[in-house]
Amino acid sequence: MPKKISKKQKRRKEQNHGEAHPARHPLVGIIMGSSSDWETLEHAVNTLRELGVPHETRVVSAHRTPDLLFEYAAGAEERGIEVIIAGAGGAAHLPGMTASKTVLPVLGVPVESKALKGLDSLLSIAQMPGGIPVGTLAIGKAGAVNSALFAAAILGGKYPHIREALRKFRTEQTNRVLATPDPSHAAPHHKKGKSA
Ligand code: RP5
């Protein structure tokens, strides 16, 4: 028999887009190999903020703090994290090693490296052996933004308000493109090299 809920609970549920208690604890863990990766990963953070997705951010290095990496990855599920975004550059082992210690979905963001422009990061993250998947995004800012959108898409199956936030983001993006059909009249930031 369905459980009876009070008027107050019903009102709160309606305000919360159908969920009695929308999660306030971090659902997405964003980790990065170095604080130098922040200028890339901050785009993931900004996008999650825009979508209203609770998240946490940490520097966790596969090479410099391997024990912390194991602790973070192994404990994330128990702490209520549902998706991990891991960004790293160069010999980017962080996303793969994280994925090896958890069954949570891990999204890898290849950070653009100085020596090889992020191709090293991309291949290190994408070329996982069969059995331990890492969802690999594009190099740099575009990958960071998309990792957040992808995390929201995953969470949207369980949290209707996140799915609706994502739908709104997409509609607004479409409307922005349609609002400027002629690039010769566009604002200066539409010039080449400024997009994600
Ligand atoms: C990787 O090494 C990090 O993810 C970073 O992209 C790269 C360089 O780190 P720093 O030398 O700038 O700390 O582990």
Short mmCIF file of N, CA, C and O and ligand atoms in Angstrom, two decimals, residues 32-37 61-64 87-94 111-114 121, ligand 1:
data_model
loop_
_atom_site.label_atom_id
_atom_site.label_comp_id
_atom_site.label_asym_id
_atom_site.label_seq_id
_atom_site.Cartn_x
_atom_site.Cartn_y
_atom_site.Cartn_z
N MET A 32 41.53 15.96 -9.68
CA MET A 32 42.51 16.35 -10.71
C MET A 32 43.91 16.04 -10.20
O MET A 32 44.15 16.07 -8.98
N GLY A 33 44.80 15.76 -11.14
CA GLY A 33 46.13 15.31 -10.77
C GLY A 33 47.01 16.36 -10.13
O GLY A 33 47.97 16.03 -9.43
N SER A 34 46.70 17.63 -10.37
CA SER A 34 47.53 18.72 -9.84
C SER A 34 46.69 19.98 -9.76
O SER A 34 45.71 20.12 -10.51
N SER A 35 47.10 20.90 -8.89
CA SER A 35 46.36 22.17 -8.84
C SER A 35 46.53 22.93 -10.16
O SER A 35 45.73 23.81 -10.48
N SER A 36 47.57 22.56 -10.95
CA SER A 36 47.75 23.21 -12.26
C SER A 36 46.64 22.79 -13.24
O SER A 36 46.47 23.41 -14.29
N ASP A 37 45.88 21.74 -12.91
CA ASP A 37 44.77 21.30 -13.77
C ASP A 37 43.49 22.11 -13.51
O ASP A 37 42.51 21.96 -14.24
N SER A 61 46.58 12.89 -6.83
CA SER A 61 47.52 12.53 -7.90
C SER A 61 47.80 11.03 -7.91
O SER A 61 48.10 10.44 -6.87
N ALA A 62 47.73 10.44 -9.11
CA ALA A 62 48.02 9.01 -9.24
C ALA A 62 49.48 8.71 -8.91
O ALA A 62 49.81 7.63 -8.41
N HIS A 63 50.35 9.69 -9.18
CA HIS A 63 51.79 9.43 -9.01
C HIS A 63 52.34 10.01 -7.71
O HIS A 63 53.22 9.42 -7.09
N ARG A 64 51.83 11.19 -7.32
CA ARG A 64 52.41 11.84 -6.14
C ARG A 64 51.68 11.47 -4.85
O ARG A 64 52.27 11.55 -3.77
N GLY A 87 40.35 14.55 -14.01
CA GLY A 87 41.12 15.24 -15.05
C GLY A 87 42.60 15.12 -14.76
O GLY A 87 43.03 15.24 -13.61
N ALA A 88 43.38 14.86 -15.80
CA ALA A 88 44.83 14.76 -15.61
C ALA A 88 45.52 14.98 -16.94
O ALA A 88 44.93 14.83 -18.01
N GLY A 89 46.81 15.33 -16.84
CA GLY A 89 47.57 15.60 -18.05
C GLY A 89 48.84 14.77 -18.12
O GLY A 89 49.31 14.24 -17.12
N GLY A 90 49.39 14.66 -19.33
CA GLY A 90 50.63 13.90 -19.54
C GLY A 90 50.38 12.40 -19.42
O GLY A 90 49.45 11.86 -20.04
N ALA A 91 51.19 11.72 -18.60
CA ALA A 91 50.97 10.29 -18.34
C ALA A 91 49.79 10.20 -17.38
O ALA A 91 49.96 10.02 -16.18
N ALA A 92 48.61 10.35 -17.94
CA ALA A 92 47.40 10.62 -17.13
C ALA A 92 46.77 9.33 -16.62
O ALA A 92 45.79 8.83 -17.17
N HIS A 93 47.30 8.82 -15.53
CA HIS A 93 46.82 7.55 -14.98
C HIS A 93 45.67 7.70 -14.00
O HIS A 93 45.06 6.71 -13.60
N LEU A 94 45.38 8.93 -13.62
CA LEU A 94 44.37 9.15 -12.57
C LEU A 94 42.99 8.56 -12.90
O LEU A 94 42.43 7.81 -12.10
N VAL A 111 43.80 16.75 -19.81
CA VAL A 111 44.25 18.14 -19.68
C VAL A 111 45.32 18.39 -20.74
O VAL A 111 46.16 17.52 -21.02
N GLU A 112 45.27 19.57 -21.34
CA GLU A 112 46.24 19.90 -22.41
C GLU A 112 47.64 20.04 -21.79
O GLU A 112 47.86 20.88 -20.93
N SER A 113 48.54 19.19 -22.23
CA SER A 113 49.93 19.23 -21.71
C SER A 113 50.76 20.17 -22.58
O SER A 113 50.41 20.45 -23.72
N LYS A 114 51.88 20.64 -22.00
CA LYS A 114 52.74 21.57 -22.75
C LYS A 114 53.46 20.83 -23.88
O LYS A 114 53.46 21.27 -25.03
N SER A 121 47.76 12.92 -22.87
CA SER A 121 46.71 12.77 -21.85
C SER A 121 45.52 11.99 -22.44
O SER A 121 44.99 11.08 -21.80
C1 RP5 B 1 49.69 15.36 -14.03
O1 RP5 B 1 50.85 16.02 -14.35
C2 RP5 B 1 48.72 16.43 -13.66
O2 RP5 B 1 47.41 15.99 -13.92
C3 RP5 B 1 49.12 17.62 -14.49
O3 RP5 B 1 48.31 17.78 -15.64
C4 RP5 B 1 50.54 17.26 -14.92
C5 RP5 B 1 51.56 18.31 -14.50
O4 RP5 B 1 51.45 18.54 -13.12
P1 RP5 B 1 52.27 19.72 -12.44
O5 RP5 B 1 53.73 19.42 -12.68
O6 RP5 B 1 51.83 21.01 -13.10
O7 RP5 B 1 51.89 19.68 -10.98
O8 RP5 B 1 49.86 14.46 -12.98
#
